[in-house]
PDB file of C-alpha atoms in Angstrom:
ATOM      1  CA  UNK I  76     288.030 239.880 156.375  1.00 67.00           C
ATOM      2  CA  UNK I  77     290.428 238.170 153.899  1.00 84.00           C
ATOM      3  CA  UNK I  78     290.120 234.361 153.656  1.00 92.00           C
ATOM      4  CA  UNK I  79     292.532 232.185 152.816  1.00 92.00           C
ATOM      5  CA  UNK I  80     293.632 228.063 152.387  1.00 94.00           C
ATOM      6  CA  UNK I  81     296.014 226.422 154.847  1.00 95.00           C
ATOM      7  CA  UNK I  82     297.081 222.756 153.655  1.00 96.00           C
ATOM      8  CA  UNK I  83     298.597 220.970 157.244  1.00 96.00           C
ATOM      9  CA  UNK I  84     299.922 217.601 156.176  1.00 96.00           C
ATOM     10  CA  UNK I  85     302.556 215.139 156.759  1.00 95.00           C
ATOM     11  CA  UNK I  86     304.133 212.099 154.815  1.00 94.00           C
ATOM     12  CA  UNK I  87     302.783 208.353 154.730  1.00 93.00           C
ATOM     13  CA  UNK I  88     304.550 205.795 156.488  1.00 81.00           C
ATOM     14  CA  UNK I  89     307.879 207.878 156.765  1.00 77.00           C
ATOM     15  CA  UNK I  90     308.913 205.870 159.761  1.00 72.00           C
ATOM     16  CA  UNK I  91     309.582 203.414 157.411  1.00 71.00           C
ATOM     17  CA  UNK I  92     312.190 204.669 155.580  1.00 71.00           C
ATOM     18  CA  UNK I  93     315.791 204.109 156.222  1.00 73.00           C
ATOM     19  CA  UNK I  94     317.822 206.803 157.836  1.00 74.00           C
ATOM     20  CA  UNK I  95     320.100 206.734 154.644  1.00 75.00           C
ATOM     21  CA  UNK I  96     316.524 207.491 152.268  1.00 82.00           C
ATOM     22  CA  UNK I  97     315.259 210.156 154.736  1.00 82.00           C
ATOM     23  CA  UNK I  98     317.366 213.260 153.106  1.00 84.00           C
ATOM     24  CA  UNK I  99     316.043 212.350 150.125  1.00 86.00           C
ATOM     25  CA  UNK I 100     312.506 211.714 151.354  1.00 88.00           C
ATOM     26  CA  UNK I 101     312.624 215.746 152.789  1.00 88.00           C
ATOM     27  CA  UNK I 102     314.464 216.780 149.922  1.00 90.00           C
ATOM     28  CA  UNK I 103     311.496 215.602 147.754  1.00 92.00           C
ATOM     29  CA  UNK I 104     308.507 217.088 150.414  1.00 93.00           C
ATOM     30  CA  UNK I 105     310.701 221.017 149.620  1.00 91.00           C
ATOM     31  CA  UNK I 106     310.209 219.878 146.097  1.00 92.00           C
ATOM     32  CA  UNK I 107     307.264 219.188 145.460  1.00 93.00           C
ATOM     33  CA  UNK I 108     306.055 222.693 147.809  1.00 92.00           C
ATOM     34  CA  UNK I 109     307.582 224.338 145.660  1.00 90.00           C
ATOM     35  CA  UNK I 110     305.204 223.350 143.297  1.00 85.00           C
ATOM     36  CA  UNK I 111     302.378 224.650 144.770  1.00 79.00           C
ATOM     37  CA  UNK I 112     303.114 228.055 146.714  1.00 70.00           C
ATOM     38  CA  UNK I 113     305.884 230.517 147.124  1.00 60.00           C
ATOM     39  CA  UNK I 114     309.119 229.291 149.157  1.00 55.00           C
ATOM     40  CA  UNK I 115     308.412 231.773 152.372  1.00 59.00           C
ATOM     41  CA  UNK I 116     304.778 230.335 152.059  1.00 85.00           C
ATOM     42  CA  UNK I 117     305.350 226.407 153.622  1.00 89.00           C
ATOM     43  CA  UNK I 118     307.225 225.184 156.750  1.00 88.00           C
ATOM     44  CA  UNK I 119     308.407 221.762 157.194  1.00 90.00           C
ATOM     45  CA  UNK I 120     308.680 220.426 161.013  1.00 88.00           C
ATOM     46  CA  UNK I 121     309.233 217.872 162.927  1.00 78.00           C
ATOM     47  CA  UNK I 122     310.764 215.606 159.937  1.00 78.00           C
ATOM     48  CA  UNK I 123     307.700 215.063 157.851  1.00 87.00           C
ATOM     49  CA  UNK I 124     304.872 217.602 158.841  1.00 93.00           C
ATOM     50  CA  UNK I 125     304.312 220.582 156.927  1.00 94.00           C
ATOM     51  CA  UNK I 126     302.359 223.605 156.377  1.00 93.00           C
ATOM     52  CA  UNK I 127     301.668 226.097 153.843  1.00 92.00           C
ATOM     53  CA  UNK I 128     299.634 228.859 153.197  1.00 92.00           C
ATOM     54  CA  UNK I 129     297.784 230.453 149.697  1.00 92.00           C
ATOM     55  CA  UNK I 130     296.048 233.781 149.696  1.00 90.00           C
ATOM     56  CA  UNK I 131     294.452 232.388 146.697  1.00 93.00           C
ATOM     57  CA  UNK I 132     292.425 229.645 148.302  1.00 95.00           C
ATOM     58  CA  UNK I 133     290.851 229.270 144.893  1.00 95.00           C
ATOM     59  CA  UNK I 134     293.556 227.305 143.949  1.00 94.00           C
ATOM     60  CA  UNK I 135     294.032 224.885 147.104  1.00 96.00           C
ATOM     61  CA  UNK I 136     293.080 222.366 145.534  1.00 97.00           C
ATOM     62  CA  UNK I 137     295.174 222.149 142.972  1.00 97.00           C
ATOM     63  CA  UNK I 138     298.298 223.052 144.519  1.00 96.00           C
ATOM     64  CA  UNK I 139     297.113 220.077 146.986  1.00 97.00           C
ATOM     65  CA  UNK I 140     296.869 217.683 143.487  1.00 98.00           C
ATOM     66  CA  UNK I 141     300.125 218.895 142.586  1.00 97.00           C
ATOM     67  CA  UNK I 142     302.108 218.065 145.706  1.00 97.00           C
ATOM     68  CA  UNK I 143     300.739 214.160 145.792  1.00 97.00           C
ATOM     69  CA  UNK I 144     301.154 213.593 142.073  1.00 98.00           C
ATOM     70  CA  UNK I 145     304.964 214.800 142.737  1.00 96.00           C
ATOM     71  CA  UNK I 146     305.362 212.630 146.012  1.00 96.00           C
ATOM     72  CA  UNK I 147     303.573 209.374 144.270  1.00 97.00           C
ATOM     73  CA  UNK I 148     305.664 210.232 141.158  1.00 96.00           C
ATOM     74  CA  UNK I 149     308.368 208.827 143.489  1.00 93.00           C
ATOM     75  CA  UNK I 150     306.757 206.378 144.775  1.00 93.00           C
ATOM     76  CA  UNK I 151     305.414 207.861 148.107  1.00 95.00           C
ATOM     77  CA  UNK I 152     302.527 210.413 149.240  1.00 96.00           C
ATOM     78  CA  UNK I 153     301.149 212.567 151.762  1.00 97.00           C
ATOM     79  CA  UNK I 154     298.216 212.908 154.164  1.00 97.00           C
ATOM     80  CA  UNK I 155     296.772 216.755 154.148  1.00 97.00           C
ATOM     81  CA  UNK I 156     293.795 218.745 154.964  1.00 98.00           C
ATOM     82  CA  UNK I 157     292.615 221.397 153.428  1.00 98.00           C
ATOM     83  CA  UNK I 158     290.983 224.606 155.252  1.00 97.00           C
ATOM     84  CA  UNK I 159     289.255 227.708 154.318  1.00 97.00           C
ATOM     85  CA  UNK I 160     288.621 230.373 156.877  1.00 94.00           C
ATOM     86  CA  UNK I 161     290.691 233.391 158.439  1.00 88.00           C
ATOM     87  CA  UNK I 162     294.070 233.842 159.857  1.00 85.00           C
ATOM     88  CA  UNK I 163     294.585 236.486 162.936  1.00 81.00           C
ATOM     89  CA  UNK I 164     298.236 236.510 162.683  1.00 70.00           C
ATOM     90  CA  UNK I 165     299.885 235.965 159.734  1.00 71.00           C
ATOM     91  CA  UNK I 166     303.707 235.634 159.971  1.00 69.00           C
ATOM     92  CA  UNK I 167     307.211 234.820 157.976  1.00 65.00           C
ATOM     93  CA  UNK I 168     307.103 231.999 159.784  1.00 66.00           C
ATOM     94  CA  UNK I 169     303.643 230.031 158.917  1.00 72.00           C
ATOM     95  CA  UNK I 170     304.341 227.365 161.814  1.00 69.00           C
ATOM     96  CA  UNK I 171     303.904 230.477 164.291  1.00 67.00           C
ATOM     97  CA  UNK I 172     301.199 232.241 162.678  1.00 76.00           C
ATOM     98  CA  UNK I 173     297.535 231.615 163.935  1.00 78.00           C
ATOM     99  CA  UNK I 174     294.033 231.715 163.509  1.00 86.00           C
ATOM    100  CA  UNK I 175     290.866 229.643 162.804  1.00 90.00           C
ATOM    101  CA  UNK I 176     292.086 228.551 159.683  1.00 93.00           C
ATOM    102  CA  UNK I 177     295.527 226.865 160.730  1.00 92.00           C
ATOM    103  CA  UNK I 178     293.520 225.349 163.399  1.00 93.00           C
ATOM    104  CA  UNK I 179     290.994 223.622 161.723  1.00 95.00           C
ATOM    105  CA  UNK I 180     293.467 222.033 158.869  1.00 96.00           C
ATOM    106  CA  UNK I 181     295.634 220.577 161.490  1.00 94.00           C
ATOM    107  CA  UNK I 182     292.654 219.474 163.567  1.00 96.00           C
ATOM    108  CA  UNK I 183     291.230 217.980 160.109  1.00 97.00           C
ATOM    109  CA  UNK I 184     294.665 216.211 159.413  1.00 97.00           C
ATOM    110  CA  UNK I 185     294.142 214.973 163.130  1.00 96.00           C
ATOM    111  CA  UNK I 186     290.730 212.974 161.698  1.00 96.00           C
ATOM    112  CA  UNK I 187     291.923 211.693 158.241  1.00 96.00           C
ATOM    113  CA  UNK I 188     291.226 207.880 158.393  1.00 91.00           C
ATOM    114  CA  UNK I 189     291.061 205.755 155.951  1.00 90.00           C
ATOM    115  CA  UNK I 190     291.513 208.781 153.418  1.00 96.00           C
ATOM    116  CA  UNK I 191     294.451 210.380 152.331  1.00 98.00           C
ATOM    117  CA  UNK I 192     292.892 214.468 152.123  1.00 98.00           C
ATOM    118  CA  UNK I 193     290.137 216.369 153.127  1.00 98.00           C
ATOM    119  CA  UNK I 194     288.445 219.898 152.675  1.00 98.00           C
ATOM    120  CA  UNK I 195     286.678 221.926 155.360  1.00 98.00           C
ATOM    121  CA  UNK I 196     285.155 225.270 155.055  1.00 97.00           C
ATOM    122  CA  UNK I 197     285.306 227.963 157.922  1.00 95.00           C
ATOM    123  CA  UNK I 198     282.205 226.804 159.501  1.00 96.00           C
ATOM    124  CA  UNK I 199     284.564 223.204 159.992  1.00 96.00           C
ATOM    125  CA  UNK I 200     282.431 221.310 156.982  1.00 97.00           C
ATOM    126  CA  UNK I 201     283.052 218.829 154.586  1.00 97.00           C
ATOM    127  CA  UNK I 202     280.909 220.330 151.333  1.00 96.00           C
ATOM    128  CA  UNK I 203     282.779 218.286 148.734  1.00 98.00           C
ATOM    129  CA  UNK I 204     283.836 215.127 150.614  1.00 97.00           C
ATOM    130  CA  UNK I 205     282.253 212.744 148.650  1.00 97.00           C
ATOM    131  CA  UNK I 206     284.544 214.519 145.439  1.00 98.00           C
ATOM    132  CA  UNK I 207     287.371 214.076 147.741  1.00 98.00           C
ATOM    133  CA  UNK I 208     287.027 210.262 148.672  1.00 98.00           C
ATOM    134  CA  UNK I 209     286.357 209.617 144.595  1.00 98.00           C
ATOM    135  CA  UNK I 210     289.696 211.567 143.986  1.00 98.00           C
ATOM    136  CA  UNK I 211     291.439 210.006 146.593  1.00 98.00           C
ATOM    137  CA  UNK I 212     290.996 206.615 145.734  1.00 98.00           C
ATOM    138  CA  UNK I 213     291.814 206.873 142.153  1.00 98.00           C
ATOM    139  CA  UNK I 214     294.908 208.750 143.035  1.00 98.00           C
ATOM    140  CA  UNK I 215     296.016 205.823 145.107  1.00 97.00           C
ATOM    141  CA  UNK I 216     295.750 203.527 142.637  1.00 98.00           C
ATOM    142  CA  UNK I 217     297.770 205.566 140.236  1.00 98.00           C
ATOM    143  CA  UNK I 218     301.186 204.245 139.129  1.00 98.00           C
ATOM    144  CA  UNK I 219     304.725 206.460 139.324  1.00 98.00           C
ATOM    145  CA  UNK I 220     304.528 206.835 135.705  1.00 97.00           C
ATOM    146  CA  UNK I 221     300.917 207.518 135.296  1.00 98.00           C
ATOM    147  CA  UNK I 222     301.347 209.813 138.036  1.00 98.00           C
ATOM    148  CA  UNK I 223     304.392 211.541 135.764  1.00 97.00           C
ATOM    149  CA  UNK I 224     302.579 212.343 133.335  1.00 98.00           C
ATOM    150  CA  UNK I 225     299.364 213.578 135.260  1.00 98.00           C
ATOM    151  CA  UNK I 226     301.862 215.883 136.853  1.00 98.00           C
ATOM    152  CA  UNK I 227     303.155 217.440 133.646  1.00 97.00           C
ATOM    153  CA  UNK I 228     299.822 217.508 132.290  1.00 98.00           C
ATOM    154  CA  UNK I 229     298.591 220.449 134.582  1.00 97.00           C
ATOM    155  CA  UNK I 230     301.884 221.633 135.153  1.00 96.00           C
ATOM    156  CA  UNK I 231     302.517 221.967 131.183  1.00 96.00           C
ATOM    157  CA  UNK I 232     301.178 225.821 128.980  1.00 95.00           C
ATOM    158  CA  UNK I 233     300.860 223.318 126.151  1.00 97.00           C
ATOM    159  CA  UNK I 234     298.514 220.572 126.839  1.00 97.00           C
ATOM    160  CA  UNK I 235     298.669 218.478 123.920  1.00 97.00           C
ATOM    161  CA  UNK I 236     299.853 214.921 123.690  1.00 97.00           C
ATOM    162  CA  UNK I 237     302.557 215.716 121.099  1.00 97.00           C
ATOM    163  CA  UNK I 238     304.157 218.322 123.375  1.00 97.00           C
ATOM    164  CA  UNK I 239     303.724 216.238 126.699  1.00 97.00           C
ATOM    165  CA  UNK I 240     305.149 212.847 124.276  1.00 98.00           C
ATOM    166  CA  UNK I 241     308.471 215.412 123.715  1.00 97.00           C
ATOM    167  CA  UNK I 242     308.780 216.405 127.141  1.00 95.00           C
ATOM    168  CA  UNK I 243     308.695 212.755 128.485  1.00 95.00           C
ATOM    169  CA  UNK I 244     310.483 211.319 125.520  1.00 96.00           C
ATOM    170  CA  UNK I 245     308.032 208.931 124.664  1.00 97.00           C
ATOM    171  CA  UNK I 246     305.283 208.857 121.842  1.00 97.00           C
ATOM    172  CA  UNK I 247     302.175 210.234 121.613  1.00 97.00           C
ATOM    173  CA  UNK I 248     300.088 207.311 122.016  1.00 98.00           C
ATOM    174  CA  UNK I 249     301.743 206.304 124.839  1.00 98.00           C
ATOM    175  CA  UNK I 250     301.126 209.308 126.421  1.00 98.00           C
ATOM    176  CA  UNK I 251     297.556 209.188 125.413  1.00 98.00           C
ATOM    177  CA  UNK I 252     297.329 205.769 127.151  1.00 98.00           C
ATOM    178  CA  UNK I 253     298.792 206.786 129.875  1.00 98.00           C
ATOM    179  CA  UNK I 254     296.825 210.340 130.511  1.00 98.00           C
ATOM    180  CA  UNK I 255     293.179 208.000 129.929  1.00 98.00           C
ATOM    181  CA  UNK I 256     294.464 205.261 132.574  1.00 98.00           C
ATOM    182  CA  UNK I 257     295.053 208.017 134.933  1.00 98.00           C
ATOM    183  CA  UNK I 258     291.541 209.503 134.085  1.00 98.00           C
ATOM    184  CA  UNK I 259     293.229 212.941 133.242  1.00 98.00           C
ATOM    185  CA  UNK I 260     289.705 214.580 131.825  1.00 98.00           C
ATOM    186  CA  UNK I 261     287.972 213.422 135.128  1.00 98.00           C
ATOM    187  CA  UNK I 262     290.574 215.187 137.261  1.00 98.00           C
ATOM    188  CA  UNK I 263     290.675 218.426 135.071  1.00 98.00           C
ATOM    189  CA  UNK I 264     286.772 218.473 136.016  1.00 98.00           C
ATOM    190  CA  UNK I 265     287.665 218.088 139.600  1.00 98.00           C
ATOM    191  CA  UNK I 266     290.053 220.796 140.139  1.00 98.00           C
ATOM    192  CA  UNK I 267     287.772 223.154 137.397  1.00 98.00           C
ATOM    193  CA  UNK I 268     284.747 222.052 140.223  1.00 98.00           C
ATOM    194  CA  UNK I 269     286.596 222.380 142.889  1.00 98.00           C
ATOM    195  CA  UNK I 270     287.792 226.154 141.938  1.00 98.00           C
ATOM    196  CA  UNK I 271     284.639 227.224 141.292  1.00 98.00           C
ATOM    197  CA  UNK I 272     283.123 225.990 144.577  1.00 98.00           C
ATOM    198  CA  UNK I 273     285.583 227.834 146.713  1.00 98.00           C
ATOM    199  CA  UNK I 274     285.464 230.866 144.339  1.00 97.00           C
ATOM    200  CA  UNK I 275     281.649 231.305 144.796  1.00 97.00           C
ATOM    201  CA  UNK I 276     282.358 230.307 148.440  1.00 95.00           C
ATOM    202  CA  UNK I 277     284.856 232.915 149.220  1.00 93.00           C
ATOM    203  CA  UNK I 278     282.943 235.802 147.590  1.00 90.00           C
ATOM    204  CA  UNK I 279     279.518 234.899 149.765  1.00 84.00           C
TER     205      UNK I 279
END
């Protein structure tokens, strides 16, 4: 049976925005999707809820790092939940399309906390939570810019600090700076962890 990720999530605090910010607001969520998964692969409802679905579930995690560094980059963020399992019914449509898999990320949005993300496996456990609540809290306490260039970072073919410094206009050692404040090398572990977990978990 073929396994997949589903990522349910929705914005934080979007109530608070002003009606006059709120295109904007879901103009950034289609964004920063599109960062992670093909366009016919995400669904955005009711206002500030969304959905999206990789066949790759090996890379979940990242595509989840992606789409908060890009919604912190401007200054807000998202709750989401990450599952693992099968779908019965795939569809065009991914707020239509069922199976275990949709239900258990949008039951695990349903018990985020205190925390902003979470990861369950098909059996509905949390095998790298404690990764999670470490990788949550330092993403919180990112700032917009350090969360720019965090973003380009793993977005970038060309790592270094003298290509990133040209693509942000700015100069190498501030880039530097900026990539060790937002504890870049620890977060390149995370992801690199994180993808082999759900590799060797998807194969077993």
């Amino acid at each position: 049976m073929a396994v997949f990720a589903v990522i349910t999530g929705d914005l934080v605090k979007s109530s608070s925005y002003q009606s006059t910010d709120y295109d904007r607001l879901l103009y950034l969520l289609d964004q920063s999707l599109r960062l992670c998964t093909e366009p016919q692969h995400f669904s955005i409802y009711r206002g500030d809820a969304f959905q999206l679905l990789l066949t790759d579930p090996s890379q979940a995690v990242r595509a989840a790092l992606l789409l908060r560094l890009n919604l912190i980059t401007e200054g807000t963020d998202a709750r989401l939940c990450i599952a693992i399992g099968a779908a019965d019914n795939l569809r065009a449509d991914i707020k239509t399309a069922t199976g275990p898999v949709f239900t258990l990320s949008g039951t695990g949005l349903d018990r985020l906390s205190q925390q902003r993300w979470s990861l369950y496996d098909a059996a509905g456990k949390q095998p790298l939570d404690l990764l999670f609540r470490f990788a949550d809290q330092r993403l919180m306490q990112l700032t917009k810019r350090q969360a720019q260039v965090l973003l380009l970072y793993f977005l970038a073919e060309d790592k270094s600090h003298k290509n990133l410094a040209s693509e942000l206009n700015s100069s190498r050692a501030n880039v530097t700076a900026l990539l060790n404040q937002a504890s870049y090398l620890l977060f390149d572990d995370f992801l690199q962890h994180c993808h082999h977990w759900i590799s060797d978990y998807v194969q077993h």
